[in-house]
C-alpha angles and dihedrals in degrees: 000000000000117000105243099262081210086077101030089070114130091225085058097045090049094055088042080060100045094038079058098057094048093046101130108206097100100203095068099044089047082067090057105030105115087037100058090043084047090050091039089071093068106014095129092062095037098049092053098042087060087039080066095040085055106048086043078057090229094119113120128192117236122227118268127255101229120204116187115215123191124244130213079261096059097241110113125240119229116242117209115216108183120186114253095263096050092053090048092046084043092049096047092052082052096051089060096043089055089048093058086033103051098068096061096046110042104095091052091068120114080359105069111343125046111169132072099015119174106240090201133256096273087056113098088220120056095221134047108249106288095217086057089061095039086054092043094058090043090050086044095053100037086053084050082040092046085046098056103275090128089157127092140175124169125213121205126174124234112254090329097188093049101058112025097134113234092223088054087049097038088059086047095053090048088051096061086050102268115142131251088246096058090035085057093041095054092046089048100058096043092050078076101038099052089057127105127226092272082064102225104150126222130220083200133072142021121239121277116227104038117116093227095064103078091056089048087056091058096071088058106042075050092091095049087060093046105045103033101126130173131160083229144081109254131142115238118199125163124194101193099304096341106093116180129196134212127192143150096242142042091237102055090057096055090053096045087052091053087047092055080045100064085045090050090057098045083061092045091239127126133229122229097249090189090058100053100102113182108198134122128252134254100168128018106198093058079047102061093026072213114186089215090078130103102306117248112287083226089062102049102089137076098273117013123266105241088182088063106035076058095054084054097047097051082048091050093059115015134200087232089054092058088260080284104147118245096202115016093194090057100037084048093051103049086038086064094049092039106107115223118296132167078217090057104044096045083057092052100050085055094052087048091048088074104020105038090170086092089072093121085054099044081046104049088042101061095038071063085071118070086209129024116225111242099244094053088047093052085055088044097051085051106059090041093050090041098035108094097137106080114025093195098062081047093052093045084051100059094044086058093050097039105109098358105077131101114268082249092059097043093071092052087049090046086055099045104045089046081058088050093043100106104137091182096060106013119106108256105242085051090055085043088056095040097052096060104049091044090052086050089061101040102243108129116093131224093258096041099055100042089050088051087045096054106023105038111137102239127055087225099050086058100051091060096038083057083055096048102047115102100239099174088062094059136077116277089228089052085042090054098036086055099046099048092038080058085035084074098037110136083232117092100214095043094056096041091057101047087053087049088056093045091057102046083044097047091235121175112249110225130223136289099053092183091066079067119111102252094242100055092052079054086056090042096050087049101057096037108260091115135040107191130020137173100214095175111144106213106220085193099056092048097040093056086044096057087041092049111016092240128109112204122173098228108158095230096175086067094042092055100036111186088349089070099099092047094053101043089061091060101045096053089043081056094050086053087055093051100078103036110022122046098179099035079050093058094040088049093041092051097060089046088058095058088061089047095049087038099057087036081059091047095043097043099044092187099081105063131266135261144167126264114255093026112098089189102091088039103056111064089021096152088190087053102053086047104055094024112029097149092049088046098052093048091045082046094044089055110043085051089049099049087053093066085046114105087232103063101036143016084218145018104253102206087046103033080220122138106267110235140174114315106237126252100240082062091081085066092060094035088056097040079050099048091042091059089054100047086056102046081049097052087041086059088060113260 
């Protein structure tokens, strides 16, 4: 399907790349942070090159690197790590869904809606401030509050990202004017980016943690603005998926909620029955917990008062509560300006015992000691050495041990993370974590880390291994080996961070050049390393190599001559078809065959000659069965095949039978078939 050249625009890519830099929510950039400084050397030439690869329609998403993150419930919530690539194509699909949303939504803001709001295309962020609409829904609901809407219910939808369903957003996007092709595209893409390693893909969801989907929610949770309807007077006010009502009455409530309940299920999305809280309110600042309220006493001066932010904080989880927190905003925010304290801590690692899910808090606490005490780093060995559970609390642990233990500790932490060190089967950020802090200690071993650099299971995973190994210790011949062996990786950010590296390290590039991703020999052009490079994506290579699982470097630009572009869009019209249309496949793949059997006439010159379009001097060619048999017999194989398929023929001609659909286990022989053929043709020579 072709990529909607409205959002293949250079101009749009451009302002996606830019929207992601100045994306302000600082976790999931810190996941990205080396790799956009190392795209940003070169990000002129890269951005149009994948501007062509889109409008050639070759561009392909890569799967997804999923962290699961646990929740106050104890069920875990999926985070979403796209290659670069993938953020800036995502991001460009959403520019043009604001602009058509927009529009329709605008007058809602700091009225009805106050979160996610599309800040427009001349802004240098891509969303209004969220802190201006979260104190515009606390000043909106303590004005209702302040008029006699003393009743209040809150409806919150069970795990929204995950299971917004694409043909419900599909016929959103189409009301707000986008065409069936994009609607399809988008779809399309985060079909792969909302599965999981075992690659089962969704029809359901978009990703959590890029900056683009909140926007992307919005034209869902738009029918819930628009078509809200109730005979009563109650306040409706939505942050994000949280809405929120206000009336005067109990009753009113329960009818509105009915009312948000019918919409809910025209979307196919649920609501949380066990948050819905029905009360009504006293006081409507401890109500909201809302951050737009005074500021901390403890925070007003000059310098902040640590005796008394930890005064608050022991007030915000006392010992006579169980250490369970009464306001998780506020305890969050004093605990970021609290300078370190053993008080403190050992608070702290009685809050975590019962509610683990403060495990970014307890570990950028203690990063904020330069030594651990040994009692706290015996509590913290021991979770890291007991907590498999959740590898993402593991992996948040060590980073907080790693370099500020007693010498004494540090070999039990040496001995314990060497045992946890499993890059095959590990979580990523756990082998991320790991990785660091073992190479800190010096406990890797050649072998090992060379096999987790260039085998690890998730594109994202490498990429930071490749940051966080210490270059400068190694050999620069294994230096050198390691960085061209990632330069020719099949995965883009891989590649382009180990040519971002070779060029900051001064490595030799190895021949052949041409063995290079194409991406990489852009980042190496740019700083130098290389003079000349040709950075062509073949759609057809990589078309046949997704159809068929081999890769052969057939240059098919000079095969095809000045019929390559012809035949590359048919070819990669054909690879959308594999997965989805037998019989469109075989049909497709038929007439790409006659340009491939045409220009093998032309080239070879000893094996007759025909005209395109016309099968007759290709089947019987006795020329043709002797010197390519295997080709023969797949070109053969196919054009028999189509003609049993419902959309060449009403009949099959040899038979008189009624054509049909062509069965799924064909593409298996089509592609055995196909397989033998590429490599007879790369064995000739080609």
């Amino acid at each position: 399907m072709p990529f909607p050249k409205s959002a293949a625009r250079l101009e749009n890519l451009q302002r996606a790349w830019q929207w992601i830099r100045s994306n302000p929510d600082r976790t999931y950039k810190s996941h990205f942070r080396e790799l956009y400084s190392a795209y940003a050397t070169a990000d002129g030439a890269l951005l149009k090159h994948l501007k062509d690869r889109l409008d050639r329609s070759i561009f392909e998403p890569s799967d997804a690197c999923k962290l699961f993150l646990p929740k106050p419930s104890g069920i875990l919530r999926p985070y979403t790590l796209l290659g670069i690539e993938d953020q800036i194509v995502y991001q460009a699909m959403a520019n043009i869904v604001a602009e058509r949303l927009h529009p329709r939504v605008r007058s809602k803001y700091n009225r009805q809606v106050f979160g996610h709001q599309y800040a427009g295309a001349t802004s240098l962020w891509f969303y209004r401030r969220w802190t201006d609409g979260y104190k515009a829904f606390n000043k909106a609901a303590e004005t209702v509050f302040a008029n006699g809407y003393t009743w209040t219910a809150s409806f919150d939808l069970t795990a929204f990202y995950d299971s917004i369903d694409h043909n419900v957003l599909r016929h959103m996007l189409k009301e707000i004017g986008l065409g069936h092709d994009f609607c399809m595209e988008l779809t399309r893409l985060l079909n792969k980016w909302t599965a999981t390693t075992t690659q089962i893909y969704h029809d359901h969801g978009i990703p959590q943690g890029p900056l683009s989907s909140g926007l992307i929610s919005e034209a869902v949770l738009k029918h819930f603005d628009d078509n809200f309807r109730t005979r009563f007077d109650v306040k409706y006010f939505r942050y994000v998926d949280d809405i929120r009502l206000f009336a005067k009455s109990e009753e009113h409530l329960r009818h509105a909620l009915v009312s948000l309940d019918r919409l809910s299920k025209d979307v196919g999305l649920f609501p949380q029955s066990g948050k819905i809280d029905i009360h009504q309110v006293t006081d409507i600042r401890d109500e909201l917990k809302s951050v737009s309220s005074p500021v901390e006493t403890v925070l007003s001066g000059p310098e902040p008062d640590q005796a008394g932010i930890r005064r608050r904080l022991a007030e915000l989880a006392p010992r006579e509560g169980g250490y369970r927190v009464s306001n998780s905003t506020r305890f969050k925010f004093l605990l970021a300006k609290a300078d370190p304290s053993l008080r403190v801590l050992d608070r702290l690692w009685r809050v975590f015992e019962h509610a683990p899910h403060y495990y970014p808090q307890v570990s950028a606490y203690l990063q904020k000691f330069r030594s651990v005490p040994d009692k706290h780093a015996d509590r913290l060995l021991g979770h890291i050495q007991t907590q498999d559970l959740y590898p993402a609390i593991r992996a948040s642990l060590v980073t907080a041990a790693d370099g500020r233990l007693s010498t004494s500790r540090t070999g039990r932490l040496r001995s314990s993370l060497k045992k946890l060190w499993a890059p095959r089967t590990s979580t990523p950020e756990l082998t991320s974590a790991l990785w660091s802090a073992l190479h800190r200690l010096s406990h890797l071993t050649e072998r090992q880390a060379d096999y987790a650099l260039l085998y690890s299971r998730t594109r994202w995973l490498r990429t930071r291994l490749h940051f966080g190994m210490p270059w400068f210790e190694i050999a620069k011949s294994r230096r050198d080996r390691l960085l061209n062996i990632s330069m020719r990786s099949n995965e883009a950010d891989v590649a382009l961070t180990a040519a971002w590296l070779a060029a900051l390290l001064d490595c030799d590039v190895r021949k052949p050049v041409r063995d290079i991703h194409p991406l990489a020999k852009i980042v190496l052009r740019e700083n130098g390393k290389l003079r000349r490079a040709d950075t062509k994506v073949c759609g057809i290579r990589q078309a046949l190599h997704e159809m068929t699982g081999m890769d052969l470097a057939v240059n098919w630009r000079k095969f095809f001559g000045k019929n390559y572009r012809h035949a590359e869009s048919k070819i990669v019209a054909c690879k959308g078809y594999f997965k989805t249309n037998p019989t469109a496949w075989v049909s497709m793949l038929d007439v790409f065959n006659d340009l491939l059997v045409d220009d093998l006439f032309r080239r070879d010159g000893k094996i007759g000659n025909r005209n395109l379009g016309n099968f007759g001097g290709v089947i019987g060619n006795k020329a043709l069965m002797a010197k390519f048999p295997k080709t023969y017999a797949y070109v053969l194989a196919v054009h028999t095949k189509r003609g049993e398929g419902e959309l060449a023929h009403p009949i099959v001609k040899a038979t008189k039978a009624p054509t049909g659909r062509i069965p799924f286990k064909w593409l298996k022989t089509g592609s055995k078939l196909m397989s033998a053929a590429l490599a007879e043709i790369k064995a000739e020579g080609y």
